[in-house]
């Protein structure tokens, strides 16, 4: 999936979560700039023990991180790569909720760890990823003992929750043209043209047929050029105008 910005529910029983070679890998990441800024170089013994106890894991692109109904037994901090979290309806319709980038964690995981509920959605690695995974017990202990970690967890939770609510508002109350123009502008700014109609439909929370119909209308207006598995932006100013008009 070409759009930019946690892990299987356990490390040991996940065949596609490959632990890195040794503890030196963990130390390398614990001392790296890949960690979220609030967790780097902090004078906090509880946080330091937490980070040193993390299990480095690797997950290949297109692998599932978790699926609906999975139990949640670990907390993950993403170091490199991108993860897409999405819902799938009984009819098989997919809609992207949010993405996790380097330094991020998953709001659904945090919620499930606190509530002991199972995952209600699925997460997929969009690229190869590297992360640090921590047991539920260690997560709960550190939330209780470390002010810095507790602030990191709840700040991240509140910020991500606000974005999810904004995402749901966008899906419910904005036009397809607005969402499609916004997605095409995002692709253009990333210098990416490779994208399928189905990938756009997942991103926009609608049917592939709806996306195809609106893309053809945009092509007829000279805004884009369509090819096999690609969309090229021709009139960026007009797409920008549409992407700024939520009722377009």
Coordinates of N, CA, C and O in Angstrom, one line a residue, residues 135-233:
X135 N 6.0 -7.6 27.5 CA 5.0 -8.4 28.0 C 3.9 -7.5 28.7 O 4.2 -6.4 29.2
X136 N 2.7 -8.1 28.8 CA 1.6 -7.4 29.5 C 2.0 -7.1 30.9 O 1.8 -5.9 31.4
X137 N 2.6 -8.0 31.6 CA 3.0 -7.8 33.0 C 4.0 -6.7 33.2 O 3.8 -5.8 34.0
X138 N 5.0 -6.6 32.3 CA 6.0 -5.6 32.4 C 5.4 -4.2 32.0 O 5.7 -3.2 32.6
X139 N 4.5 -4.2 31.0 CA 3.8 -3.0 30.6 C 3.0 -2.4 31.8 O 3.1 -1.2 32.1
X140 N 2.2 -3.3 32.5 CA 1.4 -2.8 33.6 C 2.2 -2.3 34.7 O 1.9 -1.3 35.4
X141 N 3.3 -3.0 35.0 CA 4.2 -2.6 36.1 C 4.8 -1.2 35.8 O 4.9 -0.3 36.7
X142 N 5.3 -1.0 34.6 CA 6.0 0.2 34.2 C 5.0 1.4 34.2 O 5.3 2.5 34.5
X143 N 3.8 1.1 33.7 CA 2.8 2.2 33.7 C 2.5 2.7 35.1 O 2.4 3.9 35.4
X144 N 2.6 1.8 36.1 CA 2.3 2.1 37.5 C 3.5 2.8 38.1 O 3.4 3.8 38.9
X145 N 4.7 2.4 37.7 CA 5.9 2.9 38.4 C 6.6 4.1 37.8 O 7.3 4.8 38.5
X146 N 6.5 4.2 36.5 CA 7.2 5.2 35.8 C 6.3 6.4 35.3 O 5.5 6.2 34.4
X147 N 6.6 7.6 35.8 CA 5.8 8.7 35.4 C 6.0 9.0 33.9 O 5.1 9.3 33.2
X148 N 7.3 8.9 33.5 CA 7.6 9.2 32.1 C 6.9 8.2 31.1 O 6.3 8.6 30.1
X149 N 6.9 6.9 31.4 CA 6.3 6.0 30.6 C 4.7 6.1 30.6 O 4.1 6.0 29.6
X150 N 4.2 6.4 31.8 CA 2.7 6.6 31.9 C 2.3 7.7 31.1 O 1.3 7.7 30.4
X151 N 3.1 8.8 31.1 CA 2.7 10.0 30.3 C 2.8 9.7 28.8 O 1.9 10.1 28.0
X152 N 3.8 8.9 28.4 CA 4.0 8.5 27.0 C 2.8 7.7 26.6 O 2.2 7.9 25.5
X153 N 2.4 6.7 27.4 CA 1.3 5.8 27.0 C 0.0 6.6 26.9 O -0.8 6.5 25.9
X154 N -0.3 7.4 27.8 CA -1.6 8.1 27.8 C -1.7 9.3 26.8 O -2.7 9.6 26.2
X155 N -0.5 10.0 26.7 CA -0.5 11.0 25.6 C -0.7 10.4 24.2 O -1.5 10.9 23.4
X156 N 0.0 9.3 24.0 CA -0.2 8.6 22.7 C -1.6 8.1 22.5 O -2.1 8.2 21.4
X157 N -2.2 7.5 23.6 CA -3.5 7.0 23.5 C -4.5 8.1 23.2 O -5.4 8.0 22.3
X158 N -4.4 9.3 23.8 CA -5.4 10.3 23.6 C -5.2 10.9 22.2 O -6.2 11.3 21.6
X159 N -4.0 11.1 21.8 CA -3.7 11.7 20.5 C -4.2 10.8 19.4 O -4.9 11.2 18.4
X160 N -4.0 9.5 19.5 CA -4.4 8.5 18.5 C -5.9 8.4 18.5 O -6.6 8.3 17.4
X161 N -6.5 8.4 19.7 CA -8.0 8.3 19.8 C -8.6 9.5 19.1 O -9.6 9.4 18.4
X162 N -8.1 10.7 19.3 CA -8.6 11.9 18.6 C -8.5 11.8 17.1 O -9.5 12.1 16.4
X163 N -7.4 11.2 16.6 CA -7.3 11.0 15.2 C -8.3 10.0 14.6 O -8.8 10.1 13.5
X164 N -8.5 8.9 15.4 CA -9.5 7.9 15.0 C -10.9 8.5 14.9 O -11.7 8.3 14.0
X165 N -11.2 9.3 15.9 CA -12.6 10.0 15.9 C -12.6 10.9 14.7 O -13.7 11.0 14.0
X166 N -11.6 11.7 14.4 CA -11.5 12.5 13.2 C -11.7 11.7 11.9 O -12.3 12.2 11.0
X167 N -11.1 10.6 11.9 CA -11.1 9.7 10.7 C -12.6 9.2 10.5 O -13.1 9.2 9.4
X168 N -13.2 8.8 11.6 CA -14.6 8.4 11.5 C -15.5 9.5 11.1 O -16.5 9.3 10.3
X169 N -15.3 10.7 11.6 CA -16.0 11.9 11.2 C -15.8 12.2 9.7 O -16.8 12.5 9.0
X170 N -14.6 12.0 9.2 CA -14.3 12.2 7.8 C -15.1 11.2 6.9 O -15.7 11.6 5.9
X171 N -15.1 10.0 7.3 CA -15.7 8.9 6.5 C -17.3 9.1 6.5 O -17.9 8.9 5.5
X172 N -17.8 9.6 7.6 CA -19.2 9.8 7.8 C -19.8 11.1 7.1 O -20.9 11.1 6.6
X173 N -19.0 12.1 7.2 CA -19.6 13.4 6.8 C -18.9 14.2 5.7 O -19.3 15.3 5.4
X174 N -17.9 13.6 5.0 CA -17.3 14.3 3.9 C -17.6 13.5 2.6 O -17.9 12.3 2.6
X175 N -17.5 14.2 1.5 CA -17.8 13.6 0.2 C -16.6 12.7 -0.3 O -15.5 12.8 0.1
X176 N -17.0 11.8 -1.2 CA -16.0 11.0 -1.9 C -14.9 11.8 -2.6 O -13.7 11.5 -2.6
X177 N -15.4 12.8 -3.3 CA -14.5 13.7 -4.1 C -13.4 14.3 -3.2 O -12.3 14.4 -3.6
X178 N -13.9 14.8 -2.0 CA -12.9 15.4 -1.1 C -11.9 14.4 -0.6 O -10.7 14.6 -0.7
X179 N -12.4 13.2 -0.2 CA -11.4 12.2 0.3 C -10.5 11.6 -0.8 O -9.3 11.4 -0.6
X180 N -11.0 11.5 -2.0 CA -10.2 11.0 -3.1 C -9.2 12.0 -3.5 O -8.0 11.7 -3.7
X181 N -9.6 13.3 -3.6 CA -8.6 14.3 -4.0 C -7.5 14.4 -2.9 O -6.3 14.5 -3.2
X182 N -7.9 14.3 -1.7 CA -6.9 14.4 -0.6 C -5.9 13.2 -0.7 O -4.7 13.4 -0.5
X183 N -6.4 12.0 -1.0 CA -5.5 10.8 -1.1 C -4.6 11.0 -2.3 O -3.4 10.6 -2.3
X184 N -5.1 11.5 -3.4 CA -4.3 11.7 -4.6 C -3.2 12.7 -4.4 O -2.1 12.6 -4.9
X185 N -3.6 13.8 -3.7 CA -2.6 14.8 -3.4 C -1.5 14.2 -2.5 O -0.3 14.5 -2.7
X186 N -1.9 13.4 -1.5 CA -0.9 12.8 -0.6 C 0.0 11.9 -1.5 O 1.2 11.9 -1.3
X187 N -0.5 11.1 -2.4 CA 0.3 10.2 -3.2 C 1.3 11.1 -4.1 O 2.4 10.8 -4.2
X188 N 0.7 12.2 -4.6 CA 1.6 13.0 -5.5 C 2.7 13.6 -4.7 O 3.9 13.7 -5.2
X189 N 2.4 14.0 -3.5 CA 3.5 14.6 -2.6 C 4.6 13.6 -2.2 O 5.7 14.0 -1.9
X190 N 4.2 12.4 -2.3 CA 5.1 11.3 -2.0 C 5.8 10.8 -3.3 O 6.6 9.8 -3.2
X191 N 5.5 11.4 -4.4 CA 6.0 11.1 -5.7 C 5.7 9.6 -6.0 O 6.6 8.9 -6.5
X192 N 4.5 9.2 -5.7 CA 4.1 7.8 -6.0 C 2.8 7.8 -6.9 O 1.9 8.6 -6.6
X193 N 2.9 7.0 -7.9 CA 1.8 6.9 -8.8 C 1.2 5.5 -8.8 O 0.1 5.3 -9.3
X194 N 1.9 4.6 -8.3 CA 1.4 3.2 -8.3 C 0.4 3.0 -7.2 O 0.7 3.0 -6.0
X195 N -0.9 2.8 -7.6 CA -2.0 2.5 -6.7 C -3.1 1.9 -7.4 O -3.4 2.3 -8.6
X196 N -3.8 0.9 -6.8 CA -4.9 0.3 -7.5 C -6.2 1.0 -7.0 O -6.3 1.6 -5.9
X197 N -7.3 0.8 -7.7 CA -8.6 1.3 -7.3 C -9.0 0.7 -6.0 O -9.7 1.3 -5.2
X198 N -8.7 -0.6 -5.8 CA -9.1 -1.3 -4.6 C -8.3 -0.7 -3.4 O -8.9 -0.5 -2.3
X199 N -7.0 -0.4 -3.6 CA -6.3 0.2 -2.5 C -6.9 1.6 -2.1 O -7.0 1.9 -0.9
X200 N -7.2 2.4 -3.1 CA -7.9 3.6 -2.8 C -9.2 3.5 -2.1 O -9.5 4.2 -1.2
X201 N -10.0 2.4 -2.5 CA -11.2 2.2 -1.8 C -11.1 1.8 -0.4 O -11.8 2.3 0.5
X202 N -10.1 1.0 0.0 CA -9.8 0.7 1.4 C -9.4 2.0 2.1 O -9.9 2.2 3.3
X203 N -8.6 2.8 1.5 CA -8.2 4.1 2.2 C -9.4 5.0 2.4 O -9.4 5.7 3.4
X204 N -10.3 5.0 1.5 CA -11.4 6.0 1.6 C -12.6 5.4 2.3 O -13.6 6.1 2.5
X205 N -12.6 4.1 2.5 CA -13.8 3.5 3.2 C -15.0 3.4 2.3 O -16.1 3.6 2.8
X206 N -14.8 3.0 1.1 CA -15.9 2.9 0.2 C -15.7 1.7 -0.8 O -14.7 1.0 -0.7
X207 N -16.6 1.5 -1.7 CA -16.5 0.4 -2.7 C -15.6 0.7 -3.8 O -15.4 1.9 -4.2
X208 N -14.9 -0.3 -4.4 CA -14.0 -0.1 -5.5 C -14.7 0.5 -6.7 O -14.2 1.4 -7.4
X209 N -16.0 0.1 -6.9 CA -16.7 0.6 -8.0 C -17.0 2.2 -7.9 O -17.0 2.9 -8.9
X210 N -17.2 2.6 -6.7 CA -17.4 4.0 -6.4 C -16.1 4.8 -6.8 O -16.1 5.9 -7.4
X211 N -15.0 4.3 -6.3 CA -13.7 4.9 -6.6 C -13.4 5.0 -8.1 O -13.0 6.0 -8.6
X212 N -13.7 3.9 -8.8 CA -13.4 3.8 -10.2 C -14.3 4.8 -10.9 O -13.8 5.5 -11.9
X213 N -15.5 5.0 -10.5 CA -16.4 5.9 -11.2 C -15.9 7.4 -11.0 O -15.9 8.2 -11.9
X214 N -15.5 7.7 -9.8 CA -15.0 9.1 -9.5 C -13.7 9.3 -10.2 O -13.4 10.5 -10.6
X215 N -12.8 8.3 -10.2 CA -11.6 8.5 -10.9 C -11.8 8.8 -12.4 O -11.1 9.6 -13.0
X216 N -12.7 8.1 -13.0 CA -13.0 8.3 -14.4 C -13.5 9.7 -14.7 O -13.2 10.4 -15.7
X217 N -14.3 10.2 -13.7 CA -14.8 11.6 -13.8 C -13.7 12.6 -13.8 O -13.6 13.6 -14.5
X218 N -12.8 12.3 -12.8 CA -11.6 13.2 -12.7 C -10.7 13.2 -13.9 O -10.2 14.2 -14.4
X219 N -10.6 12.0 -14.5 CA -9.8 11.9 -15.7 C -10.5 12.6 -16.9 O -9.8 13.3 -17.6
X220 N -11.8 12.5 -17.0 CA -12.5 13.3 -18.0 C -12.3 14.8 -17.9 O -12.4 15.5 -18.9
X221 N -12.1 15.3 -16.6 CA -12.0 16.7 -16.4 C -10.5 17.1 -16.6 O -10.2 18.3 -16.4
X222 N -9.6 16.2 -16.9 CA -8.2 16.5 -17.1 C -7.4 16.6 -15.8 O -6.3 17.2 -15.8
X223 N -8.0 16.1 -14.7 CA -7.3 16.3 -13.4 C -6.2 15.2 -13.2 O -5.2 15.4 -12.5
X224 N -6.4 14.0 -13.8 CA -5.5 12.9 -13.6 C -5.5 12.1 -14.9 O -6.3 12.3 -15.8
X225 N -4.5 11.2 -15.0 CA -4.4 10.3 -16.0 C -4.3 8.9 -15.4 O -3.6 8.6 -14.4
X226 N -5.2 8.0 -15.9 CA -5.2 6.6 -15.4 C -4.5 5.6 -16.2 O -4.5 5.7 -17.4
X227 N -3.8 4.7 -15.6 CA -3.1 3.7 -16.2 C -3.3 2.4 -15.5 O -4.0 2.3 -14.5
X228 N -2.7 1.3 -15.9 CA -2.9 0.0 -15.2 C -2.2 0.1 -13.9 O -0.9 0.1 -13.8
X229 N -2.9 0.1 -12.8 CA -2.4 0.1 -11.5 C -1.7 1.4 -11.1 O -0.8 1.5 -10.2
X230 N -2.0 2.5 -11.8 CA -1.4 3.8 -11.4 C -2.3 5.0 -11.7 O -3.2 4.9 -12.6
X231 N -2.1 6.1 -11.0 CA -2.8 7.3 -11.2 C -1.8 8.4 -11.2 O -1.0 8.6 -10.3
X232 N -1.8 9.2 -12.3 CA -0.8 10.3 -12.4 C -1.6 11.7 -12.3 O -2.6 11.9 -13.0
X233 N -1.2 12.5 -11.4 CA -1.8 13.8 -11.2 C -1.4 14.8 -12.3 O -0.2 14.9 -12.6

